[in-house]
XYZ file of C-alpha atoms in Angstrom:
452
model
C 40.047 114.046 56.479
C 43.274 113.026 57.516
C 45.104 111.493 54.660
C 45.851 107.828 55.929
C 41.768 107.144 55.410
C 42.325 108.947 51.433
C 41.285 105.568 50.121
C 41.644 105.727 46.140
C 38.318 105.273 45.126
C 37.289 107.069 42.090
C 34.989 104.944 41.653
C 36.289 101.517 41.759
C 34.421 100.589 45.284
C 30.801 100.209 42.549
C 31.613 96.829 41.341
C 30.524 96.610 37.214
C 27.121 93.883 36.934
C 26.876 91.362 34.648
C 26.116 93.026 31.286
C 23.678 90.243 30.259
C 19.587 90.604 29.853
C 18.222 89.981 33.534
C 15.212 87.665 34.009
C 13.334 85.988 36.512
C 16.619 83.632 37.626
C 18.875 86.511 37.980
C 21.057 86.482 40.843
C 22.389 89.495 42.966
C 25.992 88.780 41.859
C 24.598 90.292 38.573
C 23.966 93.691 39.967
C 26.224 96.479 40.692
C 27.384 96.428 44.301
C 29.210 99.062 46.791
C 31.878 97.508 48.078
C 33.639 99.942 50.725
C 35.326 98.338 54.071
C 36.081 100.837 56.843
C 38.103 100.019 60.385
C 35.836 100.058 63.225
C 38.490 102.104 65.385
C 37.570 105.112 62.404
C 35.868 107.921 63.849
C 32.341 109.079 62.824
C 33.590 112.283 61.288
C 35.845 110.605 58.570
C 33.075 108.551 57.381
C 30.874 111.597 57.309
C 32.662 113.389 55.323
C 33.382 110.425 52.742
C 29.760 109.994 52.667
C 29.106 113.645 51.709
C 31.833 112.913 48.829
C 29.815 109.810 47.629
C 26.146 110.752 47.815
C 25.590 107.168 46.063
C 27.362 105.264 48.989
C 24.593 104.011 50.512
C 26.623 102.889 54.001
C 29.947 101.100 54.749
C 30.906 98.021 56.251
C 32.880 97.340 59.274
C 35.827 95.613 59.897
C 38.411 94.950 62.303
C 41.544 93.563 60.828
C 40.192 92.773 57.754
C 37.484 90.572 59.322
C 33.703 91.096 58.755
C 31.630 93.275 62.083
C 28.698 94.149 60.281
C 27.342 97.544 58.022
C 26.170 100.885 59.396
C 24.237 102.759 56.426
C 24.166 106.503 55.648
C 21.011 106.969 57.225
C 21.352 105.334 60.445
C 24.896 107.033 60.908
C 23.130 110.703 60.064
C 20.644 110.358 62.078
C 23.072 110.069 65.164
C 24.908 113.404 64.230
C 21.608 115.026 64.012
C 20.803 114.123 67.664
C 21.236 116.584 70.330
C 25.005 117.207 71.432
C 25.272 114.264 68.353
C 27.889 115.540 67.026
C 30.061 115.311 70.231
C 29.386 112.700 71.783
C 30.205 110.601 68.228
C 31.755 112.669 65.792
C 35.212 111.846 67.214
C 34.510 108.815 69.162
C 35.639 105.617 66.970
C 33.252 103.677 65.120
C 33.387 100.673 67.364
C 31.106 103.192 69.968
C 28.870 104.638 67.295
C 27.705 101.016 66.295
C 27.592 99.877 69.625
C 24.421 102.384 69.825
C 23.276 101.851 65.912
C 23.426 98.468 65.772
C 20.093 97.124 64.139
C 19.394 93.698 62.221
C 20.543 93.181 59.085
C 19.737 91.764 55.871
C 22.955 89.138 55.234
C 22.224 87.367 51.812
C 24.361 85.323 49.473
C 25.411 86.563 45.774
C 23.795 83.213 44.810
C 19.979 85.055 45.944
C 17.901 85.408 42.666
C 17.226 89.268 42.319
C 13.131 88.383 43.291
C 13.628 86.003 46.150
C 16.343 89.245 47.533
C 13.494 91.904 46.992
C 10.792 89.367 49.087
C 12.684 89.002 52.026
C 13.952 92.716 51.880
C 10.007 93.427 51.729
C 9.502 91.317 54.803
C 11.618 93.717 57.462
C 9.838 95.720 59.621
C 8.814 98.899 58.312
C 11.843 101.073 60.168
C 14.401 98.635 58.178
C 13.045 99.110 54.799
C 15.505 101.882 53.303
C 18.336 99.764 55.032
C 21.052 98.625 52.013
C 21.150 95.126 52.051
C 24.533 92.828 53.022
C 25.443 90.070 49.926
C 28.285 87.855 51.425
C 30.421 86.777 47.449
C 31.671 83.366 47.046
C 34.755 84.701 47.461
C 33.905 85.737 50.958
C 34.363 89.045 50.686
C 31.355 91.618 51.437
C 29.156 93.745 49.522
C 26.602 96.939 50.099
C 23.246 96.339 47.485
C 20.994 99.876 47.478
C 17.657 98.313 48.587
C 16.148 101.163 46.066
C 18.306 99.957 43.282
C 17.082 96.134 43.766
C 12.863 97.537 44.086
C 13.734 99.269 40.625
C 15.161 96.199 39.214
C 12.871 93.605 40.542
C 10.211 95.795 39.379
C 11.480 96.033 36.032
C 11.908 92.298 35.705
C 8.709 91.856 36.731
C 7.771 93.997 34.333
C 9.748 91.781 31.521
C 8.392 88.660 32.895
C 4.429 89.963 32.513
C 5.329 90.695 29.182
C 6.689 87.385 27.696
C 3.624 85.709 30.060
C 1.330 87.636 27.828
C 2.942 87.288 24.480
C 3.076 83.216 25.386
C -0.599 83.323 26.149
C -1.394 85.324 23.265
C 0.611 82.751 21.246
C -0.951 80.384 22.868
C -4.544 81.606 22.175
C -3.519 82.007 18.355
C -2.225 78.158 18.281
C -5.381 77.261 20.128
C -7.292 79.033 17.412
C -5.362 77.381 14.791
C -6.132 73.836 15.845
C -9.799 74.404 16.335
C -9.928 75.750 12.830
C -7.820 73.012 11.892
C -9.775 70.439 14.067
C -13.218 71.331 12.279
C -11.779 71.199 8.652
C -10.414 67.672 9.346
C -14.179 66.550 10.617
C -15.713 68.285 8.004
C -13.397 65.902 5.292
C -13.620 62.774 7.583
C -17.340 63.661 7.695
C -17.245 63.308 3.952
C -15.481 60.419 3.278
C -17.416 58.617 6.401
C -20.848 59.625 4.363
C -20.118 57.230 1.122
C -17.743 54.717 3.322
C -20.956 54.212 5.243
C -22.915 53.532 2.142
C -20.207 50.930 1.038
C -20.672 49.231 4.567
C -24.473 49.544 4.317
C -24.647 47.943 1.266
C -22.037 45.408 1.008
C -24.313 43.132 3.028
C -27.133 43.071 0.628
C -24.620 42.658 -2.158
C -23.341 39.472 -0.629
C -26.472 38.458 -0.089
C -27.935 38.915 -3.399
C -24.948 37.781 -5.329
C -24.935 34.303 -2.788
C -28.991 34.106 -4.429
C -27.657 34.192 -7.998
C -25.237 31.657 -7.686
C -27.811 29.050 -5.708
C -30.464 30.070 -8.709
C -27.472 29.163 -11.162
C -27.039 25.764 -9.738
C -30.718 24.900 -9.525
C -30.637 25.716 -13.127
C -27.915 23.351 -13.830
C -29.604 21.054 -11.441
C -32.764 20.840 -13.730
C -30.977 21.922 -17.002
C -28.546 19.713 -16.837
C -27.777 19.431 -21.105
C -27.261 23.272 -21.548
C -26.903 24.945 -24.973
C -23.352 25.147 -26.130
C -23.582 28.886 -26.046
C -24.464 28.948 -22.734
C -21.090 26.578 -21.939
C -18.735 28.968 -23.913
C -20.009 31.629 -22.342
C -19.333 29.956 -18.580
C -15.644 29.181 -20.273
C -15.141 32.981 -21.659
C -16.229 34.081 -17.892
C -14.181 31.558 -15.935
C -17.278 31.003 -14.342
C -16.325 28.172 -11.997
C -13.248 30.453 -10.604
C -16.434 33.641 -10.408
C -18.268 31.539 -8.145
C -15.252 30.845 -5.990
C -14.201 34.104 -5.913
C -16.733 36.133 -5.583
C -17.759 35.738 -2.093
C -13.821 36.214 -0.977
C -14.063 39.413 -2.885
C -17.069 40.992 -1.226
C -15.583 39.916 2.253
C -12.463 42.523 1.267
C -14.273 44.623 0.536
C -16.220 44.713 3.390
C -13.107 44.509 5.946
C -11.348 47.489 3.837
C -14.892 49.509 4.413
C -15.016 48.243 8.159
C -10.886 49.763 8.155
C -11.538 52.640 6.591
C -14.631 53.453 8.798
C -12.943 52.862 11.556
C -9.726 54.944 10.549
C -12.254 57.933 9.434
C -14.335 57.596 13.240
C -10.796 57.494 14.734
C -9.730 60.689 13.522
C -13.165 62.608 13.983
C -12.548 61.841 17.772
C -8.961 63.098 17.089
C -10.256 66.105 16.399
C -13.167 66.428 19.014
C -13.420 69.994 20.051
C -13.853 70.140 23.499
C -16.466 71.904 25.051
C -16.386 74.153 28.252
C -16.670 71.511 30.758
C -15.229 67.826 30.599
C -17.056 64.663 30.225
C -17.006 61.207 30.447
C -15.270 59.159 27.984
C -14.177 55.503 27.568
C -10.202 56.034 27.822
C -10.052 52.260 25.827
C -11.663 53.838 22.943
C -9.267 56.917 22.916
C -6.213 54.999 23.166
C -7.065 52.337 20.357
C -8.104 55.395 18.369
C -4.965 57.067 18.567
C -2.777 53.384 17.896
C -5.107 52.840 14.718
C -3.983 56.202 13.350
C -0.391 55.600 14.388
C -0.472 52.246 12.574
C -0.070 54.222 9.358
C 3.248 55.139 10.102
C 4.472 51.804 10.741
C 5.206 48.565 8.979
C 5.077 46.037 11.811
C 8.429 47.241 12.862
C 7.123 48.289 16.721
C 4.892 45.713 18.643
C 2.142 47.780 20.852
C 0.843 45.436 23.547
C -1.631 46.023 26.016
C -2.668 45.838 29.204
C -6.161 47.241 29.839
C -7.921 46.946 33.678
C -11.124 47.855 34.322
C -11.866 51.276 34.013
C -14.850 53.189 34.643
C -15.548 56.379 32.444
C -13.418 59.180 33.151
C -14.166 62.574 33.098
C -12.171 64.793 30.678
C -11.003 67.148 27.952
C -11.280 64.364 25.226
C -9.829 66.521 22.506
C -6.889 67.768 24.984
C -6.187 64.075 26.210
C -5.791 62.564 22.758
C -3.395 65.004 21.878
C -1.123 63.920 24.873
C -1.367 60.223 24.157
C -0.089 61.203 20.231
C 2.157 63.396 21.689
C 3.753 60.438 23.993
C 3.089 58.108 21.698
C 4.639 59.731 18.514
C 8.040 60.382 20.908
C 7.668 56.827 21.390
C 7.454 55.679 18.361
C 9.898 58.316 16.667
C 13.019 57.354 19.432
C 11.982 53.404 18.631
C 12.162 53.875 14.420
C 15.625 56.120 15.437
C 17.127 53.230 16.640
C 15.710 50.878 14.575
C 17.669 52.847 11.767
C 20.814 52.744 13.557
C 20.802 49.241 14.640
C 20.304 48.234 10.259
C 24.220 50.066 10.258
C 25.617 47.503 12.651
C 24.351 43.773 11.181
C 25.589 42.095 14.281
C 23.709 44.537 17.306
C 20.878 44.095 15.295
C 21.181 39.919 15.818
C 21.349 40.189 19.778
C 18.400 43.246 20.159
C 15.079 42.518 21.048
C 12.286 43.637 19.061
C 10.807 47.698 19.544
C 8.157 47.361 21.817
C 5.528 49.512 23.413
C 3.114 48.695 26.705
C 0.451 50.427 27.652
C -1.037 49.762 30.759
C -4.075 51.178 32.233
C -5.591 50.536 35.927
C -7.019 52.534 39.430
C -4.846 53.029 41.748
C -5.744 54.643 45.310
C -3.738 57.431 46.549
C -3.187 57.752 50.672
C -4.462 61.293 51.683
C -2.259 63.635 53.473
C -5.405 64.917 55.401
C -6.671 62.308 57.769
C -10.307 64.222 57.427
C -9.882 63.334 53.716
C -10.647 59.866 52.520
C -8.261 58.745 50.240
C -8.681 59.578 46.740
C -8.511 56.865 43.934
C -6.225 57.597 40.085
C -6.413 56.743 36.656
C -2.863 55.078 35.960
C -2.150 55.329 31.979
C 1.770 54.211 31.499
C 3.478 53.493 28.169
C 6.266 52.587 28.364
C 9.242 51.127 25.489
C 12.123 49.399 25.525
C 14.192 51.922 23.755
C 18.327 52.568 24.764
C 16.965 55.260 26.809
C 17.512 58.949 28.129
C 20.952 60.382 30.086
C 20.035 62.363 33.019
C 21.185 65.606 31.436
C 18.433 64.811 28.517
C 15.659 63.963 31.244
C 16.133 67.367 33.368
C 15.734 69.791 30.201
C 12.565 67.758 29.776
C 11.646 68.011 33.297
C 12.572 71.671 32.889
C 11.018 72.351 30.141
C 7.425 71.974 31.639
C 7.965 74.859 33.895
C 6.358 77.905 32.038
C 7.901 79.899 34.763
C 11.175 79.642 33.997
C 13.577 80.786 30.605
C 13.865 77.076 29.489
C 10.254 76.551 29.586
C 9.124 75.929 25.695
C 6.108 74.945 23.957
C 7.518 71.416 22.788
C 4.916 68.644 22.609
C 5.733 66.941 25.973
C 5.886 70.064 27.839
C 2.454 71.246 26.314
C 0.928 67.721 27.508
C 2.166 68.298 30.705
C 0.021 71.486 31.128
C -2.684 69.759 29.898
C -2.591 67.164 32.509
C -1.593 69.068 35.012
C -3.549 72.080 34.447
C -6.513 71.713 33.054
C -7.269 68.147 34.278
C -5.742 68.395 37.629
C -2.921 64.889 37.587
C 0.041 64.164 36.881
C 2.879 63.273 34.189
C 5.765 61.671 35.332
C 9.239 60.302 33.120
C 11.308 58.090 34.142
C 13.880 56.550 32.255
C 17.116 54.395 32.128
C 20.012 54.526 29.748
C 19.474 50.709 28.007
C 16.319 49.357 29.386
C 13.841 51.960 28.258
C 11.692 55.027 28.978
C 8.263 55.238 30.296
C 5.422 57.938 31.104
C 2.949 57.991 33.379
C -0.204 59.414 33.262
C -2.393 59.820 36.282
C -6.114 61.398 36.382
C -8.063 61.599 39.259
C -11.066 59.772 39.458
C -14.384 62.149 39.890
């Protein structure tokens, strides 16, 4: 080899990868590239010979001047000295010749290229280009060899990775699942038993009022034809406050029956909290669910938030009733928890608080029709739930690890309770779950279910 082409390359021509855990967003600037220019006016023999140095080299690229020609690999360059009368005709003709004869299409990618998108595309060349090393241009500009074998190991070993965390999520998953259903049938057991003597209470508090409004009209007849009654009788009426009894009583059995009615209600509201859902959805009124899950979060608050609403007409939808009422807490609990945030804050500054408007959620419901993208296809009518608040708001930054973390599929995805109410919607019921929101007017979701 003459000694002008003795490049010093011990091996600094394998550039070092990032030293970081690979996933599924890798890039190909993370991997270990070749990175070995050659003249084009060098002959075939010189880079022969380096090659048999560097059995890992998988090819070399070609330049003239310093400016990017293209890549001629190890194989493709052997397999013209192995030709008959190869070896002159080429061995000491320059390379500019030798790839005028070998020149084949080649796989040019950017260092930007996750590792898995790389390994599809290098899949999609025809069978004779499959062993060809692949071409990864750097920001820089400069150019890189990637050993297609090399990137089939490591896709295959993320993919590997990536399997593995899918089935330790869904095994999580599966064991959370199993917790709430346990969880679920304890809590309807309990409301069960409270709603068993709360219903006896309600029962009975009619034909307590009743009897008691009986007494007091026999009472008055008797002072009607009694009129002179024993003085016994009229200390007795004194020591018993009786003319306060008889104006009391009746308010007194009409609490009691509204805290029965509450408490019945509260108990019926959190046995359809808890609804189990069974293998296929059914129809529910979506009215009922949502003033179920405001009664229960009514607990929490002390007439600080005003929930208004705006019901349409809505037919019965079809659903995973247990499933849906844990996305409405979900958004509704975010809602209320960012609105009782503020409303903190603002009672540290006397004079914002003067000038702010009162925390307020809307919930609107309504059908909507949605225009089909398939002409063939009539279009196809929605179930619009939105709740929205007048709350300061999200940044962008805040909204787009939201909107990232529904994605299962990527790193940031996590199981926080908006992202597992997206899956629900969008999963297992088929719509969709949109945010918007708008740093000081407010946030809003919106639900949408199609209509079976």
């Amino acid at each position: 080899m003459p000694e002008e082409f003795s490049y010093q390359i011990s091996p600094p021509f394998l550039s070092v990868g990032s030293d970081r855990d690979l996933d599924v967003e890798s890039t190909l600037q993370e991997l270990p590239m070749y990175n070995f220019p050659v003249e084009i006016n060098r002959t075939g023999m010189e880079v022969a010979n380096f090659l048999g140095k560097y059995p890992l080299l998988p090819g070399v690229i070609l330049v003239e001047q310093g400016k990017f020609i293209g890549m001629i690999s190890r194989r493709r360059l052997l397999e013209f000295l192995i030709r008959p009368y190869g070896q002159e005709l080429f061995v000491q003709q320059p390379l500019a010749v030798l790839y005028s004869y070998a020149r084949i299409p080649m796989l040019l990618l950017a260092d930007s290229t996750s590792i898995l998108t790389a390994m599809q595309l290098s899949l999609k060349r025809s069978p004779e280009l499959l062993a060809e090393p692949i071409v990864v241009q750097t920001e820089s500009g400069a150019y890189r060899l990637l050993d297609v074998q090399e990137l089939n190991i490591i896709s295959w070993q993320i993919r590997g990775i990536d399997n593995l965390v899918r089935y330790e999520r869904s095994q999580a998953q599966m064991i959370q699942n199993d917790k709430m259903a346990n969880l679920g049938r304890l809590v309807d057991g309990i409301a069960h038993e409270i709603l068993d003597p709360v219903s006896f209470i309600w029962g009975n508090i009619i034909y307590v009022s009743t009897y008691s409004q009986d007494l007091l009209k026999l009472i008055a007849a008797y002072d009607q034809e009694l009129p002179s009654a024993s003085q016994a009788i009229n200390l007795f009426k004194e020591e018993i406050e009786f003319d306060f009894l008889e104006q009391d009583l009746s308010r007194s059995l009409a609490s009691i029956r509204t805290g029965a009615e509450r408490l019945k209600k509260l108990v019926t509201s959190l046995q359809n909290f808890c609804h189990i859902d069974e293998l296929y959805p059914k129809p529910v009124d979506l009215h009922a669910c949502i003033d179920s899950i405001i009664l229960l979060i009514n607990s929490r608050l002390q007439g600080e938030i005003e929930i208004v609403k705006y019901y349409g007409q809505l037919p019965p939808v079809y659903c995973f009733i247990g499933q849906l009422n844990q996305v409405l807490m979900n958004i509704l609990s975010e809602a209320v928890d960012t609105l009782l945030n503020e409303a903190v804050r603002q009672q540290l500054d006397l004079e914002e608080t003067k000038t702010l408007q009162k925390p307020r959620i809307e919930i609107t419901t309504e059908v909507i029709s949605q225009e089909a993208s398939n002409p063939d296809i009539p279009d196809s009518r929605l179930i619009l739930i939105r709740i929205a608040d007048n709350s300061l708001g999200m940044s962008e930054e805040l909204q787009q690890q939201i909107r990232e973390s529904f994605s299962f599929e990527t790193k940031t995805g996590k199981n926080t309770s908006l992202a597992v109410s997206y899956r629900i919607i969008t999963a297992r019921h088929g719509g969709k779950l949109n945010l918007r929101s708008q740093l000081g007017v407010g946030t809003e979701f919106e639900i949408l279910l199609p209509l079976v």
